[in-house]
Short mmCIF file of C-alpha atoms in Angstrom, two decimals:
data_model
loop_
_atom_site.label_atom_id
_atom_site.label_comp_id
_atom_site.label_asym_id
_atom_site.label_seq_id
_atom_site.Cartn_x
_atom_site.Cartn_y
_atom_site.Cartn_z
CA MET T 5 -2.73 -32.89 -16.55
CA ALA T 6 -2.01 -31.78 -13.18
CA SER T 7 -4.13 -28.67 -11.55
CA LEU T 8 -4.51 -26.58 -8.49
CA CYS T 9 -5.31 -28.12 -5.15
CA ARG T 10 -8.52 -26.47 -3.74
CA ILE T 11 -9.60 -27.51 -0.46
CA PRO T 12 -12.79 -25.78 0.59
CA LEU T 13 -13.28 -24.11 4.01
CA PRO T 14 -15.96 -22.53 5.98
CA TYR T 15 -16.54 -18.82 4.71
CA ARG T 16 -15.99 -16.25 7.21
CA ARG T 17 -16.85 -12.17 6.22
CA ASP T 18 -14.00 -11.75 8.55
CA SER T 19 -10.87 -13.62 7.53
CA SER T 20 -8.62 -12.16 9.91
CA SER T 21 -8.82 -15.53 12.02
CA TYR T 22 -7.59 -17.41 9.10
CA PHE T 23 -4.29 -15.28 9.24
CA ALA T 24 -4.17 -15.45 12.78
CA ALA T 25 -3.99 -19.50 12.58
CA VAL T 26 -0.70 -19.04 10.12
CA LYS T 27 0.76 -15.93 11.40
CA HIS T 28 3.71 -18.19 13.31
CA LEU T 29 4.78 -19.06 10.02
CA PRO T 30 7.64 -18.08 7.99
CA LEU T 31 7.47 -14.79 6.13
CA PRO T 32 3.26 -14.54 6.55
CA VAL T 33 1.21 -12.25 4.70
CA TYR T 34 -2.37 -10.88 4.65
CA LEU T 35 -3.58 -8.93 1.87
CA ASP T 36 -6.85 -8.10 3.26
CA SER T 37 -9.86 -6.32 1.42
CA ALA T 38 -11.28 -5.73 4.65
CA ALA T 39 -14.75 -6.69 3.48
CA ASP T 40 -15.65 -6.89 7.26
CA HIS T 41 -15.73 -3.45 7.60
CA SER T 42 -16.13 -2.03 4.40
CA ASP T 43 -18.50 -2.75 1.03
CA ARG T 44 -15.47 -2.58 -1.37
CA GLY T 45 -13.75 -5.46 -0.50
CA ARG T 46 -13.97 -8.73 -2.89
CA TRP T 47 -10.80 -11.17 -2.30
CA ASP T 48 -8.43 -11.54 0.43
CA ILE T 49 -5.29 -13.23 0.07
CA ILE T 50 -3.61 -15.24 2.98
CA CYS T 51 -0.29 -17.18 2.78
CA ALA T 52 3.26 -18.12 4.22
CA GLU T 53 6.24 -20.38 3.65
CA PRO T 54 7.60 -18.85 0.61
CA GLU T 55 9.44 -21.54 -1.14
CA GLU T 56 11.74 -18.33 -2.68
CA VAL T 57 12.53 -15.14 -1.55
CA ILE T 58 14.87 -12.34 -3.66
CA SER T 59 15.46 -9.04 -1.80
CA SER T 60 18.02 -5.87 -1.59
CA LYS T 61 19.51 -8.20 1.04
CA THR T 62 20.24 -11.13 -1.24
CA ILE T 63 21.04 -9.22 -4.54
CA ASP T 64 23.61 -6.66 -5.87
CA TYR T 65 22.39 -4.82 -8.46
CA SER T 66 23.39 -1.44 -9.61
CA ASP T 67 20.35 -0.33 -11.95
CA LYS T 68 16.95 -1.21 -12.95
CA ASP T 69 17.84 -3.24 -15.78
CA THR T 70 19.80 -5.46 -13.64
CA LEU T 71 16.93 -6.08 -11.38
CA SER T 72 14.22 -6.70 -13.99
CA ILE T 73 16.59 -9.47 -15.33
CA ARG T 74 17.00 -11.11 -11.88
CA ILE T 75 13.23 -10.73 -10.93
CA ALA T 76 12.23 -11.79 -14.79
CA SER T 77 13.92 -14.82 -14.64
CA THR T 78 12.11 -15.69 -11.39
CA LEU T 79 8.68 -14.57 -12.78
CA LYS T 80 9.34 -16.71 -16.09
CA ARG T 81 9.50 -19.61 -13.36
CA ILE T 82 6.55 -19.14 -12.35
CA ASP T 83 4.85 -18.74 -15.68
CA ARG T 84 6.55 -22.04 -16.23
CA ASP T 85 6.05 -23.65 -13.44
CA TYR T 86 2.78 -22.63 -11.93
CA ILE T 87 -0.69 -23.14 -12.98
CA ASP T 88 -2.91 -20.15 -13.18
CA SER T 89 -7.12 -20.40 -12.81
CA PRO T 90 -8.82 -18.28 -15.25
CA THR T 91 -11.42 -17.64 -12.56
CA LEU T 92 -9.02 -16.74 -9.44
CA PRO T 93 -7.16 -13.12 -8.99
CA PHE T 94 -4.31 -15.29 -7.55
CA SER T 95 -2.98 -18.72 -8.13
CA GLY T 96 0.04 -18.66 -6.22
CA GLY T 97 3.46 -16.76 -7.22
CA ALA T 98 5.14 -13.63 -6.10
CA ILE T 99 4.07 -11.51 -3.45
CA GLY T 100 6.08 -8.24 -2.05
CA TYR T 101 6.89 -4.88 -1.81
CA LEU T 102 9.39 -1.89 -2.82
CA SER T 103 9.97 0.68 -0.48
CA TYR T 104 10.26 4.42 -1.39
CA GLU T 105 13.46 4.04 -1.01
CA PHE T 106 13.73 1.76 -3.98
CA GLY T 107 12.15 4.16 -5.92
CA GLU T 108 14.82 6.71 -5.11
CA GLU T 109 17.50 4.53 -6.51
CA LEU T 110 15.62 4.03 -9.60
CA GLN T 111 14.89 7.56 -10.27
CA LEU T 112 17.40 9.54 -8.82
CA GLY T 113 20.50 7.19 -8.45
CA LEU T 114 20.65 7.49 -4.53
CA SER T 115 22.18 4.69 -2.15
CA PRO T 116 19.72 3.95 0.30
CA ASN T 117 20.04 4.21 3.97
CA ALA T 118 17.19 2.51 4.92
CA GLN T 119 16.26 0.19 7.99
CA ILE T 120 14.34 -2.45 5.85
CA PRO T 121 15.43 -3.85 2.78
CA THR T 122 14.45 -1.53 -0.54
CA PHE T 123 12.41 -4.25 -1.65
CA HIS T 124 11.47 -8.06 -1.05
CA ILE T 125 9.81 -10.66 -3.21
CA ALA T 126 8.74 -14.15 -2.08
CA ILE T 127 7.55 -17.03 -3.76
CA TYR T 128 4.01 -18.47 -2.29
CA PRO T 129 3.11 -22.12 -3.70
CA TRP T 130 0.19 -22.16 -1.53
CA PHE T 131 -2.45 -19.52 0.00
CA VAL T 132 -6.03 -19.16 1.54
CA LEU T 133 -8.29 -17.24 -0.72
CA VAL T 134 -11.50 -15.61 0.45
CA ASP T 135 -14.21 -14.51 -2.11
CA HIS T 136 -16.43 -12.33 -0.52
CA HIS T 137 -18.82 -11.88 -3.44
CA GLN T 138 -19.27 -15.47 -3.61
CA GLN T 139 -18.97 -15.90 -0.12
CA ARG T 140 -16.62 -18.60 -0.54
CA CYS T 141 -13.22 -19.78 0.93
CA GLU T 142 -10.48 -22.18 -0.01
CA LEU T 143 -7.04 -23.44 0.57
CA ILE T 144 -5.35 -23.19 -2.78
CA ALA T 145 -2.35 -24.76 -3.45
CA GLN T 146 0.20 -25.41 -6.84
CA PRO T 147 0.45 -29.49 -7.32
CA SER T 148 4.25 -28.98 -6.60
CA LEU T 149 3.23 -28.97 -2.62
CA SER T 150 3.27 -32.10 -1.21
CA GLN T 151 0.15 -33.72 -0.08
CA VAL T 152 1.52 -34.33 3.30
CA ARG T 153 1.72 -30.72 3.56
CA LEU T 154 -1.41 -29.74 2.39
CA THR T 155 -3.30 -32.16 5.03
CA GLU T 156 -1.21 -30.15 7.79
CA LEU T 157 -2.35 -27.17 6.55
CA SER T 158 -5.81 -27.78 6.40
CA ALA T 159 -5.90 -29.33 9.70
CA LEU T 160 -4.21 -25.93 10.71
CA LEU T 161 -7.16 -23.73 9.41
CA THR T 162 -9.78 -25.84 10.49
CA PRO T 163 -10.03 -24.26 13.76
CA ILE T 164 -10.16 -21.11 12.65
CA ASP T 165 -11.30 -19.42 16.05
CA ALA T 166 -7.29 -18.85 16.80
CA PRO T 167 -6.96 -17.82 20.27
CA PRO T 168 -5.75 -14.29 20.97
CA SER T 169 -2.45 -13.03 21.06
CA ALA T 170 -1.06 -13.31 24.52
CA ARG T 171 1.51 -9.94 23.42
CA LYS T 172 -1.23 -7.26 23.66
CA PHE T 173 0.06 -4.34 21.80
CA ARG T 174 0.14 -0.99 23.81
CA LEU T 175 2.01 2.07 23.21
CA THR T 176 4.75 3.22 25.59
CA SER T 177 5.15 7.01 24.43
CA PRO T 178 3.41 9.69 22.61
CA PHE T 179 3.57 9.59 19.24
CA VAL T 180 5.88 12.53 18.16
CA SER T 181 6.06 14.41 14.49
CA SER T 182 9.02 14.76 12.48
CA LEU T 183 7.74 18.28 11.45
CA LYS T 184 5.78 20.04 13.75
CA LYS T 185 4.18 23.14 12.92
CA ASP T 186 7.29 25.49 12.75
CA ASP T 187 9.51 23.24 10.85
CA TYR T 188 6.43 22.30 8.57
CA THR T 189 5.94 25.81 7.62
CA LYS T 190 9.54 25.88 6.59
CA ALA T 191 9.57 23.15 4.64
CA PHE T 192 6.22 24.40 3.17
CA ASN T 193 7.76 27.58 2.13
CA LYS T 194 10.68 26.06 0.41
CA VAL T 195 8.30 23.61 -1.80
CA LYS T 196 6.50 26.96 -2.73
CA ALA T 197 9.66 28.56 -3.35
CA TYR T 198 10.68 26.02 -5.71
CA ILE T 199 6.95 26.01 -7.45
CA ASP T 200 7.17 29.92 -7.92
CA ALA T 201 10.70 29.27 -9.55
CA GLY T 202 9.18 26.88 -11.95
CA ASP T 203 11.09 24.07 -10.87
CA CYS T 204 7.79 21.74 -10.58
CA TYR T 205 4.30 22.15 -10.29
CA GLN T 206 3.43 19.97 -7.29
CA VAL T 207 5.30 18.18 -4.34
CA ASN T 208 4.01 16.06 -1.97
CA LEU T 209 5.18 16.90 1.29
CA THR T 210 4.82 14.35 4.34
CA ARG T 211 5.30 14.27 8.05
CA GLU T 212 6.25 11.48 9.67
CA PHE T 213 4.94 10.09 13.21
CA THR T 214 6.66 7.80 15.94
CA ALA T 215 6.28 6.58 19.10
CA SER T 216 7.61 3.35 21.27
CA TYR T 217 5.37 0.25 21.92
CA GLN T 218 5.31 -3.02 23.40
CA GLY T 219 3.38 -6.17 22.24
CA ASP T 220 2.01 -7.83 18.75
CA PRO T 221 1.71 -5.28 15.93
CA TRP T 222 -0.90 -7.89 14.86
CA GLN T 223 -3.08 -6.47 17.31
CA ALA T 224 -2.63 -2.80 16.49
CA TYR T 225 -3.15 -3.72 12.98
CA LEU T 226 -6.50 -5.24 13.75
CA GLN T 227 -7.48 -2.10 15.93
CA LEU T 228 -6.51 -0.02 12.58
CA ARG T 229 -8.61 -2.13 10.57
CA ALA T 230 -11.57 -1.55 12.71
CA ALA T 231 -11.18 2.18 12.61
CA ALA T 232 -10.05 2.68 8.81
CA ALA T 233 -10.85 -0.25 6.53
CA ALA T 234 -9.76 0.43 3.20
CA PRO T 235 -9.41 -2.09 -0.20
CA PHE T 236 -5.83 -2.49 -0.44
CA SER T 237 -4.64 -3.24 3.30
CA ALA T 238 -2.29 -5.48 3.92
CA TYR T 239 -0.26 -7.16 7.25
CA MET T 240 3.16 -8.35 6.56
CA ASP T 241 5.55 -10.23 8.81
CA PHE T 242 9.26 -10.33 8.52
CA GLY T 243 10.28 -11.12 11.95
CA ASP T 244 12.15 -8.31 12.93
CA SER T 245 9.98 -6.07 11.21
CA GLN T 246 6.04 -5.63 10.54
CA PHE T 247 3.85 -3.55 7.86
CA LEU T 248 0.54 -2.63 8.65
CA SER T 249 -1.05 -0.78 5.53
CA LEU T 250 -4.49 0.50 5.27
CA SER T 251 -4.47 1.99 2.09
CA PRO T 252 -7.14 2.64 -0.04
CA GLU T 253 -5.45 3.56 -3.56
CA ARG T 254 -4.68 1.30 -6.07
CA LEU T 255 -1.22 1.68 -7.89
CA LEU T 256 -1.46 -0.58 -11.01
CA ALA T 257 -3.33 -3.87 -11.74
CA ALA T 258 -3.09 -6.00 -14.87
CA GLN T 259 -5.04 -8.92 -16.18
CA GLU T 260 -4.34 -9.91 -19.90
CA ARG T 261 -2.36 -7.26 -20.63
CA GLN T 262 -4.41 -4.86 -19.67
CA LEU T 263 -3.33 -2.22 -17.29
CA GLN T 264 -5.32 0.04 -15.15
CA THR T 265 -3.99 2.70 -12.21
CA GLN T 266 -6.36 4.36 -10.11
CA PRO T 267 -4.68 7.97 -8.77
CA ILE T 268 -5.97 9.75 -5.55
CA LYS T 269 -5.54 13.49 -5.10
CA GLY T 270 -8.04 14.98 -3.15
CA THR T 271 -9.38 14.26 0.59
CA ALA T 272 -11.86 15.82 2.77
CA ALA T 273 -12.77 14.59 6.21
CA ARG T 274 -15.87 12.21 6.96
CA SER T 275 -18.56 13.51 9.45
CA ASP T 276 -21.35 11.44 11.73
CA ASP T 277 -23.48 13.64 11.08
CA PRO T 278 -25.38 12.39 7.18
CA GLN T 279 -26.06 16.26 6.16
CA GLU T 280 -22.55 17.60 7.19
CA ASP T 281 -20.74 14.51 5.26
CA SER T 282 -22.83 15.00 2.28
CA ALA T 283 -22.01 18.57 2.29
CA LEU T 284 -18.31 17.95 2.41
CA ALA T 285 -18.26 15.51 0.05
CA THR T 286 -19.65 18.03 -2.37
CA LYS T 287 -17.11 20.55 -1.18
CA LEU T 288 -14.77 18.24 -2.19
CA GLN T 289 -15.93 17.60 -5.49
CA ASN T 290 -16.53 21.19 -6.49
CA SER T 291 -12.73 22.16 -5.39
CA ALA T 292 -11.10 23.46 -7.93
CA LYS T 293 -7.82 23.11 -6.28
CA ASN T 294 -8.58 19.41 -5.65
CA ARG T 295 -9.37 18.64 -8.95
CA ALA T 296 -6.95 20.49 -10.63
CA GLU T 297 -4.28 18.52 -8.36
CA ASN T 298 -5.97 15.31 -9.61
CA ILE T 299 -5.81 16.04 -13.34
CA MET T 300 -2.03 16.55 -13.21
CA ILE T 301 -1.51 13.60 -11.81
CA VAL T 302 -3.59 11.42 -14.45
CA ASP T 303 -1.28 13.45 -17.04
CA LEU T 304 1.91 11.99 -15.21
CA LEU T 305 0.35 8.65 -14.78
CA ARG T 306 -0.54 8.47 -18.88
CA ASN T 307 3.07 9.62 -19.34
CA ASP T 308 4.07 6.78 -16.99
CA PHE T 309 2.21 4.52 -19.42
CA SER T 310 3.05 5.56 -22.60
CA LYS T 311 6.47 3.55 -21.18
CA SER T 312 5.03 0.42 -21.38
CA CYS T 313 1.58 0.84 -23.24
CA GLN T 314 0.16 1.19 -26.88
CA ALA T 315 -0.22 4.70 -27.09
CA GLU T 316 -3.51 4.67 -28.42
CA THR T 317 -5.19 2.59 -25.98
CA VAL T 318 -4.33 4.85 -22.49
CA VAL T 319 -7.28 6.32 -21.46
CA THR T 320 -8.82 8.24 -18.84
CA GLU T 321 -11.92 6.15 -17.99
CA ALA T 322 -13.19 8.06 -14.95
CA LEU T 323 -12.04 11.81 -13.71
CA CYS T 324 -11.99 13.25 -10.22
CA GLU T 325 -14.98 10.52 -9.29
CA LEU T 326 -16.16 10.81 -5.23
CA GLN T 327 -15.08 7.69 -3.36
CA SER T 328 -15.79 7.54 0.02
CA PHE T 329 -14.12 5.34 2.91
CA ARG T 330 -14.34 4.73 6.21
CA THR T 331 -12.39 8.04 7.97
CA VAL T 332 -12.02 10.25 4.46
CA HIS T 333 -13.70 11.28 1.21
CA HIS T 334 -11.27 10.99 -1.96
CA LEU T 335 -11.26 12.30 -5.67
CA VAL T 336 -10.13 9.12 -7.80
CA SER T 337 -9.22 8.84 -11.23
CA THR T 338 -8.99 5.65 -13.47
CA VAL T 339 -6.38 5.56 -16.40
CA THR T 340 -6.25 2.19 -18.90
CA GLY T 341 -3.78 1.12 -21.33
CA THR T 342 -3.06 -2.17 -23.26
CA LEU T 343 0.76 -3.19 -22.87
CA ARG T 344 3.12 -3.36 -25.72
CA ASP T 345 4.14 -6.87 -26.92
CA GLU T 346 7.63 -6.49 -25.82
CA ARG T 347 6.79 -5.08 -22.38
CA SER T 348 6.09 -7.19 -19.28
CA GLU T 349 3.44 -6.51 -16.37
CA PHE T 350 6.43 -6.19 -13.69
CA SER T 351 8.34 -3.76 -15.93
CA ALA T 352 5.11 -1.56 -16.28
CA LEU T 353 4.98 -1.44 -12.24
CA LEU T 354 8.40 -0.01 -12.36
CA ASP T 355 7.76 2.36 -14.94
CA CYS T 356 5.04 3.92 -12.75
CA PHE T 357 6.71 3.34 -9.57
CA PRO T 358 6.80 5.56 -7.45
CA GLY T 359 3.19 6.45 -7.90
CA GLY T 360 2.95 10.12 -9.06
CA SER T 361 0.35 10.86 -6.30
CA ILE T 362 2.44 10.90 -3.75
CA THR T 363 5.83 12.34 -5.70
CA GLY T 364 4.53 15.38 -7.67
CA ALA T 365 5.23 16.50 -11.12
CA PRO T 366 7.20 16.43 -12.93
CA LYS T 367 8.06 13.32 -10.82
CA HIS T 368 12.08 13.18 -11.35
CA ARG T 369 12.52 16.90 -9.89
CA ALA T 370 9.80 16.45 -7.43
CA MET T 371 11.38 13.51 -5.78
CA GLU T 372 14.75 15.48 -5.58
CA ILE T 373 12.91 18.22 -3.68
CA ILE T 374 11.34 15.49 -1.11
CA SER T 375 14.76 13.92 -0.90
CA GLU T 376 16.29 17.81 -0.03
CA ILE T 377 13.15 18.84 2.56
CA GLU T 378 11.91 15.91 4.02
CA PRO T 379 13.96 15.29 7.51
CA HIS T 380 12.96 11.53 7.44
CA ARG T 381 13.01 8.54 5.66
CA ARG T 382 9.76 7.23 4.15
CA SER T 383 10.39 3.77 4.04
CA LEU T 384 7.68 1.40 3.41
CA TYR T 385 5.16 4.50 2.65
CA CYS T 386 4.48 5.54 -0.61
CA GLY T 387 6.07 2.44 -1.60
CA SER T 388 4.06 -0.33 -2.88
CA ILE T 389 2.65 -3.84 -1.78
CA PHE T 390 1.86 -6.18 -4.51
CA TYR T 391 1.09 -9.65 -6.01
CA LEU T 392 1.89 -11.13 -9.55
CA GLY T 393 1.22 -14.36 -10.51
CA PRO T 394 1.26 -16.59 -13.96
CA ASN T 395 0.37 -15.23 -16.82
CA GLY T 396 0.58 -11.47 -15.60
CA LYS T 397 -1.97 -11.40 -13.14
CA MET T 398 -0.90 -8.38 -10.84
CA ASP T 399 -2.16 -5.92 -8.43
CA SER T 400 -0.74 -3.41 -6.09
CA ASN T 401 -1.49 -0.52 -3.55
CA ILE T 402 0.37 2.77 -2.87
CA ALA T 403 1.38 2.18 0.45
CA ILE T 404 -0.03 5.38 2.13
CA ARG T 405 -2.06 5.18 5.49
CA SER T 406 0.84 2.52 6.77
CA PHE T 407 3.22 1.82 9.32
CA VAL T 408 6.56 -0.21 10.07
CA CYS T 409 6.97 -1.54 13.48
CA LYS T 410 10.64 -2.10 14.04
CA GLN T 411 12.98 -2.21 17.24
CA GLN T 412 9.59 -1.43 19.43
CA LYS T 413 9.30 1.80 17.21
CA ILE T 414 6.13 2.11 15.27
CA THR T 415 6.37 4.84 12.51
CA GLY T 416 3.32 6.20 10.14
CA TRP T 417 3.45 8.90 7.91
CA ALA T 418 0.68 11.41 6.15
CA GLY T 419 1.21 14.20 3.57
CA GLY T 420 -0.16 16.03 1.00
CA GLY T 421 0.24 17.69 -2.34
CA ILE T 422 1.38 21.38 -2.55
CA VAL T 423 0.70 23.55 -5.68
CA ALA T 424 0.84 27.07 -6.12
CA ASP T 425 -2.25 28.00 -4.62
CA SER T 426 -1.50 25.81 -1.70
CA VAL T 427 -2.69 27.40 1.82
CA LEU T 428 -0.31 26.63 4.86
CA ASN T 429 -2.57 25.61 7.30
CA GLU T 430 -5.28 23.81 5.15
CA GLU T 431 -2.23 21.28 3.98
CA PHE T 432 -1.17 20.92 7.62
CA ILE T 433 -4.84 19.92 8.39
CA GLU T 434 -5.08 17.72 5.97
CA THR T 435 -2.04 15.60 7.02
CA GLU T 436 -3.83 15.35 10.31
CA THR T 437 -6.98 14.52 8.72
CA LYS T 438 -5.43 11.68 6.86
CA ILE T 439 -3.70 10.11 9.85
CA SER T 440 -5.50 11.32 13.28
CA LYS T 441 -8.30 8.59 13.33
CA LEU T 442 -5.34 5.86 12.92
CA LEU T 443 -3.40 7.38 15.86
CA GLU T 444 -6.28 7.85 17.92
CA ALA T 445 -7.16 4.35 17.21
CA LEU T 446 -3.41 3.23 18.47
CA ALA T 447 -4.04 5.56 21.37
CA ASP T 448 -7.13 3.16 22.50
CA LEU T 449 -3.88 0.66 23.14
CA GLY T 450 -2.35 2.68 25.39
CA LEU T 451 -1.16 6.33 25.49
CA LYS T 452 -2.53 9.72 23.88
CA PRO T 453 -1.37 9.70 20.12
CA ILE T 454 0.36 12.94 20.13
CA THR T 455 1.01 15.54 22.75
CA ASP T 456 2.41 18.60 21.49
CA SER T 457 0.11 21.59 21.16
CA ASP T 458 0.18 21.68 17.35
CA TYR T 459 -1.80 18.51 17.08
CA ALA T 460 -4.31 19.31 20.07
CA LYS T 461 -5.16 22.55 18.78
CA LYS T 462 -5.82 22.68 15.01
CA PRO T 463 -4.55 25.94 13.02
#
């Protein structure tokens, strides 16, 4: 019986050098737990050269069912032709993304006006897997990969101290926000008016930040990674565009028909002073407003789970748990459930997409309001990057703390949930808390991150 091909490689806690060795190959992907900068990470997945690609560029679909059928046929081929290992989180298979605009198509029926494909799924027969708990690294391939190619890849990955990129990244203009303070105030007041009128309970309002750059976005990712490591980070290169995600948030994980989602609602800045940092964390934990926001989104996600899961199995395992990351503290909850027999893992992902923590409640109406009020497109931001292998093993992030590089422009976003008792200045500051460290890290590679007085002077 055929088995996975597994070739040991030297373990490196910083696995970015493995990605650098293969990033010149077609459609390289780095699913990065950022273990070199964080003790939360375990698995890193590095791959390139997919054997099949499906995206909104290649599929003409009009509704969710059509898309599900097309993707389901591809995923069935993975289950049929790909070998799974029970001890691995991924054995080869699908890696891709769903953009926020894809969610607008599904939920609102809106026609996309996006610079990137609204979804992209590629099937990878080989990958490098780094296990930081076991301090083990392997090149793993499905039996269908030729021995010749496996030998070539092994040789490519052996000199893992890859030379640095000759195309150094640098900003060539300051970041400019789509919603400076005056415009943000108008948008905030519109959201509050909808909430006061009873249209919704919460709306996630975001700001876009854009600058020009020159050089290799991979260098920007390494700089961001060092500043804001997060367990659901990713770098994806599509040739004409690159995605840089430093996400701390899981959207949906699946294994053996068990689902888990971990929404984040509630954010506080970190401090270098231990006492002040502890005080900031305690204040967040005791914030009635932030806890109420988190619980509201937990209720929304429990409803999303009810579309795919056996009702009696949907459980809130943790509520408003404090988790501390490199630049911020967050409140994180955990909801689990068991899939019904007729539902698939990918259909469950679509049922939860886009994630409630970055839309609001109720989801459909919140998304309508976002579409009306925000002057920019969200693109990858608030979408999801995911993998899905044989036997339905899946994990996915919510692509917050994320940037898109395209046509020498780098664009990032930051947002926060607006509720009835939200305070304008506090919400504006929260958006800057979430993105300021990232913009400052990029500024170290070029110009200052942003020059308008709203950013220089905290409200």
